[in-house]
CSV table of N, CA and C in Angstrom, one decimal:
chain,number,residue,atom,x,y,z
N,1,UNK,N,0.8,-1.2,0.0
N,1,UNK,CA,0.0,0.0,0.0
N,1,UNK,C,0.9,1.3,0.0
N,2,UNK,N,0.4,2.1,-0.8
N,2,UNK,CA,1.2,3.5,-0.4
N,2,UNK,C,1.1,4.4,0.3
N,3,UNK,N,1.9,4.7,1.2
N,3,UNK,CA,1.9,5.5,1.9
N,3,UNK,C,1.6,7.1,1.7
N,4,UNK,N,0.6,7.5,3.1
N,4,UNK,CA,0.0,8.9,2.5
N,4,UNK,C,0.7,9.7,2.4
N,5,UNK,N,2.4,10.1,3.2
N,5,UNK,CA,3.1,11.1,3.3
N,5,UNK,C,4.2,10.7,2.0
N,6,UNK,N,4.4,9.6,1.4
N,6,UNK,CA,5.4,9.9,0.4
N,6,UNK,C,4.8,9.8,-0.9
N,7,UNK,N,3.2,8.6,-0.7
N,7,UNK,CA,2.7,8.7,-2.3
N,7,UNK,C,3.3,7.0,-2.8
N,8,UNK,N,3.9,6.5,-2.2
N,8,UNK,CA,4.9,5.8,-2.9
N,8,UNK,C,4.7,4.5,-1.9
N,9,UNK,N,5.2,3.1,-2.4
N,9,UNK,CA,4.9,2.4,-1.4
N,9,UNK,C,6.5,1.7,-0.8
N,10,UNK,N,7.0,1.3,0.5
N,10,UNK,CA,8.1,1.3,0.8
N,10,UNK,C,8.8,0.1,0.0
N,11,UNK,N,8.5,-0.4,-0.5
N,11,UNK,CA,9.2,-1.4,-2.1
N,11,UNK,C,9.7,-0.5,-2.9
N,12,UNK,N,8.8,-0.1,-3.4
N,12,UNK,CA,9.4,0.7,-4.5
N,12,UNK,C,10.1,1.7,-4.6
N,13,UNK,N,10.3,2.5,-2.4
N,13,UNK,CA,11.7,3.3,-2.6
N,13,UNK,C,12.5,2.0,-2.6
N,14,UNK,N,12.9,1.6,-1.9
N,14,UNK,CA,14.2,0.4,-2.1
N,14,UNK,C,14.5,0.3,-3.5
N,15,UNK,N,13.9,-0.9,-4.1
N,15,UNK,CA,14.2,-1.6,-5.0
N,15,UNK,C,13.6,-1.0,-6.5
N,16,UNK,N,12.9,0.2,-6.8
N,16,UNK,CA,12.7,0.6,-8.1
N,16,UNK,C,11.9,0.5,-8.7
N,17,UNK,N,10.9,-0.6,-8.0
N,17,UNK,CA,10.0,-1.7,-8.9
N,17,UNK,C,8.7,-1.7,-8.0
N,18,UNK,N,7.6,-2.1,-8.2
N,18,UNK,CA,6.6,-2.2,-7.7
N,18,UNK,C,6.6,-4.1,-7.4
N,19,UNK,N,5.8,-4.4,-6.5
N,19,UNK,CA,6.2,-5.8,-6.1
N,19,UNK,C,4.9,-6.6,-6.8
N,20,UNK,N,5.4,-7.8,-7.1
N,20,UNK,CA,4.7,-8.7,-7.7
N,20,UNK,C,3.8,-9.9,-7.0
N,21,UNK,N,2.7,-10.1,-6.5
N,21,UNK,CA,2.4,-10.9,-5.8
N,21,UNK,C,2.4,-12.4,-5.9
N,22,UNK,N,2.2,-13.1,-5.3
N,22,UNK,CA,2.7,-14.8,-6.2
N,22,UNK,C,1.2,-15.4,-6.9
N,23,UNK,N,-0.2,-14.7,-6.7
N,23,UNK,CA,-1.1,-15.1,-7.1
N,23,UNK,C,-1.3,-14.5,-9.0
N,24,UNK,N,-1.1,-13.5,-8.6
N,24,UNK,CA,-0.4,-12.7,-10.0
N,24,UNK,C,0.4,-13.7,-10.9
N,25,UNK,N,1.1,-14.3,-10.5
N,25,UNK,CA,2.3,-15.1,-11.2
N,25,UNK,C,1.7,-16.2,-11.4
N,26,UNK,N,0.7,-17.0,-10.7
N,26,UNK,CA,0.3,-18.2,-11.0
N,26,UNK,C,-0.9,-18.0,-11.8
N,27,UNK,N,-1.8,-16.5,-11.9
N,27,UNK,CA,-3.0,-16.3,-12.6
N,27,UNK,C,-2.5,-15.5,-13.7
N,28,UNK,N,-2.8,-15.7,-14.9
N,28,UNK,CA,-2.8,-14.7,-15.7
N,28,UNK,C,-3.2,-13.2,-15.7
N,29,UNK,N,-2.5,-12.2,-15.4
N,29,UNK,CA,-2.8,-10.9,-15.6
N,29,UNK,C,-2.5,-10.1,-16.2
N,30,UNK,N,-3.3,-9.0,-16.9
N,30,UNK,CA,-2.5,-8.0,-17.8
N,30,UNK,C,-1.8,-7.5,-17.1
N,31,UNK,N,-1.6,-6.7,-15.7
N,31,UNK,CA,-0.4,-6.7,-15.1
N,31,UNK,C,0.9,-7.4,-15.2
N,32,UNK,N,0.6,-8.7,-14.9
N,32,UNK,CA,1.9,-9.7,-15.2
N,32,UNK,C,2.2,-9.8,-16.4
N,33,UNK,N,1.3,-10.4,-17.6
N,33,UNK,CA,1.6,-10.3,-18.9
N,33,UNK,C,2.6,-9.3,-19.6
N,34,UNK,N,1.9,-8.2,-19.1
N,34,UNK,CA,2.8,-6.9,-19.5
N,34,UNK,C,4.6,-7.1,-19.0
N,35,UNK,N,4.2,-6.7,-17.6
N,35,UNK,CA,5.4,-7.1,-17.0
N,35,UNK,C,6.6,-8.3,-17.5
N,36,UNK,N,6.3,-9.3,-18.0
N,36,UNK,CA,7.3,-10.6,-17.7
N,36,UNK,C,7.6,-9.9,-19.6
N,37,UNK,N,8.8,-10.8,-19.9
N,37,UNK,CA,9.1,-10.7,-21.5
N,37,UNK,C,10.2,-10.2,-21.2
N,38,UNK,N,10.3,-9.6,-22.9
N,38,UNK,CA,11.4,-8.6,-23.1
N,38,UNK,C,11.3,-7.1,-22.7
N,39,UNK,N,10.0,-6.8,-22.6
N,39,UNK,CA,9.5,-5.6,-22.2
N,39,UNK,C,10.4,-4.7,-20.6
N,40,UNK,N,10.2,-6.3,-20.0
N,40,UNK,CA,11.1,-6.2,-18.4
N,40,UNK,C,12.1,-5.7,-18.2
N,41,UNK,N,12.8,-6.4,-19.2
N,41,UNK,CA,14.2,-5.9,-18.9
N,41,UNK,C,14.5,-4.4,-18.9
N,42,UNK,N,13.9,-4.0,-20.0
N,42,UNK,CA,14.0,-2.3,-20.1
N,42,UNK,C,13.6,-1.3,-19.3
N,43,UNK,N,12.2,-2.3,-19.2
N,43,UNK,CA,11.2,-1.2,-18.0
N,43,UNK,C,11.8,-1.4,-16.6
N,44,UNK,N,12.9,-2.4,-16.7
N,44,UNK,CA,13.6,-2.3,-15.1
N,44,UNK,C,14.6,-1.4,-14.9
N,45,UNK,N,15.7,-1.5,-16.4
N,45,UNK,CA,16.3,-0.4,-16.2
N,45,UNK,C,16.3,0.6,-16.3
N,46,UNK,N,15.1,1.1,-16.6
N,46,UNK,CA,14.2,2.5,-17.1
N,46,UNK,C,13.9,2.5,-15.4
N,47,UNK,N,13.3,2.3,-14.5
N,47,UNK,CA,12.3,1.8,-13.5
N,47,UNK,C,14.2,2.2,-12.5
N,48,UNK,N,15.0,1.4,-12.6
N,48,UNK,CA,16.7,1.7,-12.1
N,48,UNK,C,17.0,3.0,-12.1
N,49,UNK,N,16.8,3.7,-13.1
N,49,UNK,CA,17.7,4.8,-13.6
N,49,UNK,C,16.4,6.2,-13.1
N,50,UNK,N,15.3,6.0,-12.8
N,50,UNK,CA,14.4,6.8,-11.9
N,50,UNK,C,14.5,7.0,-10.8
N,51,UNK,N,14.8,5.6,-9.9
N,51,UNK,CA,14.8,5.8,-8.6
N,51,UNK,C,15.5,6.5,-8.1
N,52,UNK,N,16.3,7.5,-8.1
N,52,UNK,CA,16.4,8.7,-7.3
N,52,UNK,C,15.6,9.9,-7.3
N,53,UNK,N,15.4,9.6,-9.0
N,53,UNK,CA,14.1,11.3,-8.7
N,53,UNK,C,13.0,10.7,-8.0
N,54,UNK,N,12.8,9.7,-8.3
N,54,UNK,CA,11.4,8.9,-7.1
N,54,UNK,C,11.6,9.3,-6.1
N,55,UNK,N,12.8,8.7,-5.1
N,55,UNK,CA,12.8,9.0,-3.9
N,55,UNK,C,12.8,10.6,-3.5
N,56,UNK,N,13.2,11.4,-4.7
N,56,UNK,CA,13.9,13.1,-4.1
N,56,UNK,C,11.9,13.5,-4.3
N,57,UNK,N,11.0,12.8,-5.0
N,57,UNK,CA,9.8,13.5,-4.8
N,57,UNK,C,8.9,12.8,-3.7
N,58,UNK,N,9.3,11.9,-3.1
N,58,UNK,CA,9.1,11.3,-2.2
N,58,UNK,C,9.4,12.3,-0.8
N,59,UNK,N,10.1,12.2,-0.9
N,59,UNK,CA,10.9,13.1,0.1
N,59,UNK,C,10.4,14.9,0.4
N,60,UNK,N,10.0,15.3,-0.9
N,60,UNK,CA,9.3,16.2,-1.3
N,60,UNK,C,8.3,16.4,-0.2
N,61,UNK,N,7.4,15.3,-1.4
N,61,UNK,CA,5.8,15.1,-0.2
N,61,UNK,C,5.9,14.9,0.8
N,62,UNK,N,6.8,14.3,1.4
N,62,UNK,CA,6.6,13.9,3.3
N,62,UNK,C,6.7,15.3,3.4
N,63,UNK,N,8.4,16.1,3.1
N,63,UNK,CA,7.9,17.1,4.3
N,63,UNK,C,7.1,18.5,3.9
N,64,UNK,N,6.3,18.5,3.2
N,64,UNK,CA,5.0,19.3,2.8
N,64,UNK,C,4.3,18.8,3.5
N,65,UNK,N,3.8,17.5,3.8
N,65,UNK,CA,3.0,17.0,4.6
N,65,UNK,C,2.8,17.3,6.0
N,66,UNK,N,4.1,17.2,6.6
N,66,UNK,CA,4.7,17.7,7.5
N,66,UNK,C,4.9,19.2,7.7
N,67,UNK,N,4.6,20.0,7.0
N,67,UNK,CA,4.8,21.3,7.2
N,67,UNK,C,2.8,21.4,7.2
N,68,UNK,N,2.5,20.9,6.6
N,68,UNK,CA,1.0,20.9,6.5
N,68,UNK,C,0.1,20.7,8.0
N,69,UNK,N,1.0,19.3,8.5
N,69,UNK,CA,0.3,19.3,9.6
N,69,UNK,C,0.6,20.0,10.9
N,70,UNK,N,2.3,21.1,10.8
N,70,UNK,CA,2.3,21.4,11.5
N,70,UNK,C,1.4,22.8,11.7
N,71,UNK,N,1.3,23.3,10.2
N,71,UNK,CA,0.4,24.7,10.5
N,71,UNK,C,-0.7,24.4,10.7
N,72,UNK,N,-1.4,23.2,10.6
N,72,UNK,CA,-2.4,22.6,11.3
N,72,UNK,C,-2.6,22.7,12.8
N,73,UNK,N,-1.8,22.2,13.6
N,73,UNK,CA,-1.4,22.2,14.7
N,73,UNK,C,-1.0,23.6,15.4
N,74,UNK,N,-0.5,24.3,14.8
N,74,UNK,CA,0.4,26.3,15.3
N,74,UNK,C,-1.2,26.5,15.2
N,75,UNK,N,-1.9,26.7,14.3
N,75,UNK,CA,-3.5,26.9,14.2
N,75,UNK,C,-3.9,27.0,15.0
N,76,UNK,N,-4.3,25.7,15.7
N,76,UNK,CA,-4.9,25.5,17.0
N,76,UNK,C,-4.6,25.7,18.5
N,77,UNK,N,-3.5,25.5,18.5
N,77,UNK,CA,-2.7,26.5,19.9
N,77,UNK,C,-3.2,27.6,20.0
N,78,UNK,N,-3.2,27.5,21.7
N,78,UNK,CA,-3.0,28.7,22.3
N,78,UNK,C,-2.0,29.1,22.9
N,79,UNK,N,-1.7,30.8,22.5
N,79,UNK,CA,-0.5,31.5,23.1
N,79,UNK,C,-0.7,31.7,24.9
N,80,UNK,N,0.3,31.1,25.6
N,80,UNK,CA,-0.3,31.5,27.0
N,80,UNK,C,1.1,32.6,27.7
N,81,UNK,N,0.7,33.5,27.3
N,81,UNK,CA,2.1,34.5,27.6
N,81,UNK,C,2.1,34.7,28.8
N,82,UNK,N,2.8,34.1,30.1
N,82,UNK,CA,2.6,34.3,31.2
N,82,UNK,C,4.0,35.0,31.8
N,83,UNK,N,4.2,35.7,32.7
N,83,UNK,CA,5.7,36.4,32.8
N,83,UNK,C,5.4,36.6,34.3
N,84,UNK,N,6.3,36.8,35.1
N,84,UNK,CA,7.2,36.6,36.7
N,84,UNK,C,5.8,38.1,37.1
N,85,UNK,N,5.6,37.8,38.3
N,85,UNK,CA,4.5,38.4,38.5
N,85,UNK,C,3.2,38.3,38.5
N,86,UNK,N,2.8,37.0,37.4
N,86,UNK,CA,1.1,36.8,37.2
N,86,UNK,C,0.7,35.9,38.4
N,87,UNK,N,-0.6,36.0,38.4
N,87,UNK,CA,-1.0,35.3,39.0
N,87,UNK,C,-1.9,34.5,38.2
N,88,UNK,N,-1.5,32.4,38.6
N,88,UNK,CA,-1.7,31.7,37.8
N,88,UNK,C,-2.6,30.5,39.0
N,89,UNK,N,-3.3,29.5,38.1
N,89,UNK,CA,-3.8,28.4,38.5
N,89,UNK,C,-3.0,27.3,38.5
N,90,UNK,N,-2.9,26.0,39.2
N,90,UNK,CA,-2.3,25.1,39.4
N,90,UNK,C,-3.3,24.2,38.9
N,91,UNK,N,-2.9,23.1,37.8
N,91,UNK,CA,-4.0,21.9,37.4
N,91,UNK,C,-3.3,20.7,38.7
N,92,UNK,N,-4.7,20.0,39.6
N,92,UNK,CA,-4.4,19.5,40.6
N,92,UNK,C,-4.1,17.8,39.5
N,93,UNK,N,-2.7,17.3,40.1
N,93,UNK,CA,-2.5,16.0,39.4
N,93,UNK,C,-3.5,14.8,39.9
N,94,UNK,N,-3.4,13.6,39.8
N,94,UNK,CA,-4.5,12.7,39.8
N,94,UNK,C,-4.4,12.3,41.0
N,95,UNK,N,-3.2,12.2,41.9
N,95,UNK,CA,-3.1,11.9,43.4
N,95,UNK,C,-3.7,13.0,44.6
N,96,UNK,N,-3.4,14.1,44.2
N,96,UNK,CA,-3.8,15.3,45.2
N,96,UNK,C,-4.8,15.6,44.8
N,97,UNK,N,-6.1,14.9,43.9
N,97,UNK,CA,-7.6,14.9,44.2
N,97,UNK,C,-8.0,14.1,45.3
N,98,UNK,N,-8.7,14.6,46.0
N,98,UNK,CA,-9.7,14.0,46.7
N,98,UNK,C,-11.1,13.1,46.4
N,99,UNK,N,-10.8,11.9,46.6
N,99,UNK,CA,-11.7,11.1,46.4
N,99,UNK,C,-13.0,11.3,46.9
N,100,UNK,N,-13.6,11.9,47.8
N,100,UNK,CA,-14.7,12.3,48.1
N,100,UNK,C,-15.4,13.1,47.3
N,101,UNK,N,-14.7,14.2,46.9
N,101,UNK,CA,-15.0,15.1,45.8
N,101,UNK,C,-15.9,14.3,44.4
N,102,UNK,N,-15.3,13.3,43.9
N,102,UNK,CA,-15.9,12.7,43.0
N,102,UNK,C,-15.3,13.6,41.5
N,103,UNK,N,-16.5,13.4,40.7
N,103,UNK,CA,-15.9,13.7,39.5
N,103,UNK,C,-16.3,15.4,39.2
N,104,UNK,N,-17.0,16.0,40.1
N,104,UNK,CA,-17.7,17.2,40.4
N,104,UNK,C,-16.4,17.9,40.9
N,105,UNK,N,-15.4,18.0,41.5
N,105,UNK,CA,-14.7,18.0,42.3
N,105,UNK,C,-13.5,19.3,41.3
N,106,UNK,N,-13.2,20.1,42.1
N,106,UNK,CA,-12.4,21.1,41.5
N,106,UNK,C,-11.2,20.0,41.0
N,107,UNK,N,-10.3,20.8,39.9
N,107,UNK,CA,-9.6,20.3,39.3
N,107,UNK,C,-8.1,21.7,39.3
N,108,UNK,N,-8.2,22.4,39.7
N,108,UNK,CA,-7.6,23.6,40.0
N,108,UNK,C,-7.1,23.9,41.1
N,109,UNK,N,-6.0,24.2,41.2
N,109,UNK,CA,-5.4,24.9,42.8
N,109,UNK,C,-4.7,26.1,42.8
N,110,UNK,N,-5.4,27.2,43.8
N,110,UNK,CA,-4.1,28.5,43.5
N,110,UNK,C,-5.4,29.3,44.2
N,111,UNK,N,-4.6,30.5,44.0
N,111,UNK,CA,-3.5,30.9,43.2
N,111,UNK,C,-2.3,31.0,43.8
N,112,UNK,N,-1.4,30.9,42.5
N,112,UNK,CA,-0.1,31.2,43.0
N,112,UNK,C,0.7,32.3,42.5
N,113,UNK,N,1.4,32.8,42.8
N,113,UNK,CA,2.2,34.1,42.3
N,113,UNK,C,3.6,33.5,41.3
N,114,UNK,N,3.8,33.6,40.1
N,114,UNK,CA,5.2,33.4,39.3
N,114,UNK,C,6.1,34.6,39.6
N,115,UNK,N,7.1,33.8,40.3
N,115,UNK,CA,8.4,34.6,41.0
N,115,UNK,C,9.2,34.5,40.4
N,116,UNK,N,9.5,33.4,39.1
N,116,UNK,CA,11.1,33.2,38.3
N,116,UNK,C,10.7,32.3,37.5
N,117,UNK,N,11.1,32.5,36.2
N,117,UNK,CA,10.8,31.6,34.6
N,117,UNK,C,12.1,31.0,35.2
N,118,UNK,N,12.2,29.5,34.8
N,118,UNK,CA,12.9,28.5,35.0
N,118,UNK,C,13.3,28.5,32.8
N,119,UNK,N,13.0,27.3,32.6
N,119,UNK,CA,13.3,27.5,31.2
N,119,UNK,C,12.2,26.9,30.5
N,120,UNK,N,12.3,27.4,29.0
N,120,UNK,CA,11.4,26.6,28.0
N,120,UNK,C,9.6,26.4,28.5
N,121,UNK,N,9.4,27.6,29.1
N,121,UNK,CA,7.7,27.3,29.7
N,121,UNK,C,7.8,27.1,31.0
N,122,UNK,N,9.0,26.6,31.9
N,122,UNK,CA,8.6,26.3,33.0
N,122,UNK,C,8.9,27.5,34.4
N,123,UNK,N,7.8,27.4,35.0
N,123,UNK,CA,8.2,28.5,35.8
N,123,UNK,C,8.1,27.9,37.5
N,124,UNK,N,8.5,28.9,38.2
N,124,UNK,CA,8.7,29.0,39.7
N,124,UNK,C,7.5,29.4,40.2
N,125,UNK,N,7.0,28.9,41.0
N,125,UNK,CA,5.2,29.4,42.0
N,125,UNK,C,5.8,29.7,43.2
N,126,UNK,N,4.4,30.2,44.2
N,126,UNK,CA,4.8,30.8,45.5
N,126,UNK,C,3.6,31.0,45.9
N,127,UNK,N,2.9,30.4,46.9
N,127,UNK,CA,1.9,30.1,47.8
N,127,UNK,C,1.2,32.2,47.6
N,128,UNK,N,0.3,32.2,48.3
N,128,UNK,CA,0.4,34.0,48.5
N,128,UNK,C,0.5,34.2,49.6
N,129,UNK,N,1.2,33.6,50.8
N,129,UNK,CA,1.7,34.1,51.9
N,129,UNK,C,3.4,33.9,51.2
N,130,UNK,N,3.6,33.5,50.6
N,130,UNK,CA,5.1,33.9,50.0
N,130,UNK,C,6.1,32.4,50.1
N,131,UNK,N,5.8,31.5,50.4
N,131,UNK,CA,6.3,30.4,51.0
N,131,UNK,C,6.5,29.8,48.9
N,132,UNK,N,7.9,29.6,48.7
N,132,UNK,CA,8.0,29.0,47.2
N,132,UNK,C,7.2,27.4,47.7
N,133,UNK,N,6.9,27.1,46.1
N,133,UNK,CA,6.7,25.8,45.7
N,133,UNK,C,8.4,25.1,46.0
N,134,UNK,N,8.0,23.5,45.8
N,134,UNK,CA,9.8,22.5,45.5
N,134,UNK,C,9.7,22.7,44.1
N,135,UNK,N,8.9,22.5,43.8
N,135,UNK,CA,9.3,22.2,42.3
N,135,UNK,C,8.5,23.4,40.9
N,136,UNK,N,9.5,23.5,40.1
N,136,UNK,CA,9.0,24.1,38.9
N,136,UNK,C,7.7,23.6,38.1
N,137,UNK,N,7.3,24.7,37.5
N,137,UNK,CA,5.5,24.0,36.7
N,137,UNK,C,6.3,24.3,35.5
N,138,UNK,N,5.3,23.6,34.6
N,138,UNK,CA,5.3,23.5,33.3
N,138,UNK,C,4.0,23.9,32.7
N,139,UNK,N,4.3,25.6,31.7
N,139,UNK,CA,3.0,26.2,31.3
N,139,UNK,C,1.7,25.3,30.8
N,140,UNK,N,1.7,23.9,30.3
N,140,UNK,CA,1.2,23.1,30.4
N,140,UNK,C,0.3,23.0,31.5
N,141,UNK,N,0.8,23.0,32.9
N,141,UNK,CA,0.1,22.8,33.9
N,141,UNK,C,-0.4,23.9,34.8
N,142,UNK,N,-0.4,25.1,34.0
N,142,UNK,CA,-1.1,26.6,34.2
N,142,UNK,C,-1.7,26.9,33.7
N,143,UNK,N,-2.5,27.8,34.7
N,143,UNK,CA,-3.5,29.0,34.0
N,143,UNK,C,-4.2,29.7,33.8
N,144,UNK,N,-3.8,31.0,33.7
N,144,UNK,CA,-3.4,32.2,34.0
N,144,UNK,C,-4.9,32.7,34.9
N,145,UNK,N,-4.5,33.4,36.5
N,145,UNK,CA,-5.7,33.3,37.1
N,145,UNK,C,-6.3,35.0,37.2
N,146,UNK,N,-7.4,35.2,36.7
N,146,UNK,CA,-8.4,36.7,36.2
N,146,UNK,C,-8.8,36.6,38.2
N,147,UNK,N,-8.9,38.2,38.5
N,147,UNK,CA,-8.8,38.7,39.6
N,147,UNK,C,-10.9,39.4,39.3
């Protein structure tokens, strides 16, 4: 089968050729017919002497594909611009819910105050009596708390 990012099926980048199945070979087909003879030989070295531009438009398509699905994805994001100062929400992880609460049950904790960007999204919290968090959040697991 061919794949949807190159178009092409993974035989035929390798080897040049499209694959032959053994029922094909025992049944008569205009596929095979065509294929077998003197015709073969040429259409293989013709089929040889392609395979690179095959693969270089192969290669093409994936990453178009790939550029496709990423503006797909930038699309849908949200920008969460949060900076040293805000005040943010904590998402409570699956252990520090309370089972009594049920599925009703807040899912949020805070607020907390951001005292120091750590790196790459992650930042530093601080209780609002001023007491730090141990550990750094990841903007993933904030957000952003309206007064």
């Amino acid at each position: 089968m061919p794949k949807t990012s190159t178009g092409e099926t993974p035989y035929s980048l390798v080897y040049g050729t499209n694959t032959v199945i053994p029922v094909e070979v025992g049944e008569p087909s205009l596929r095979y017919s065509y294929e077998s003879g003197p015709n073969n030989d040429e259409s293989r070295l013709q089929d040889l002497d392609e395979v690179k531009e095959q693969r270089d438009m192969a290669h093409v398509r994936m990453v178009a594909q790939k550029q496709q699905v990423k503006r797909y994805y930038n699309k849908k994001t949200k920008v969460r611009p949060l900076k040293v100062g805000d005040y943010v929400l904590k998402a409570k992880t699956q252990a520090a819910k309370d089972p009594q609460e049920g599925k009703l049950g807040t899912i949020w904790n805070g607020p907390y105050k951001i005292t120091a960007a750590a790196n790459k999204g992650a930042f530093q919290l601080e209780i609002m009596e001023g007491k730090l968090l141990q550990n750094n959040w990841n903007v993933a697991h904030l957000k952003y708390f309206y007064f």
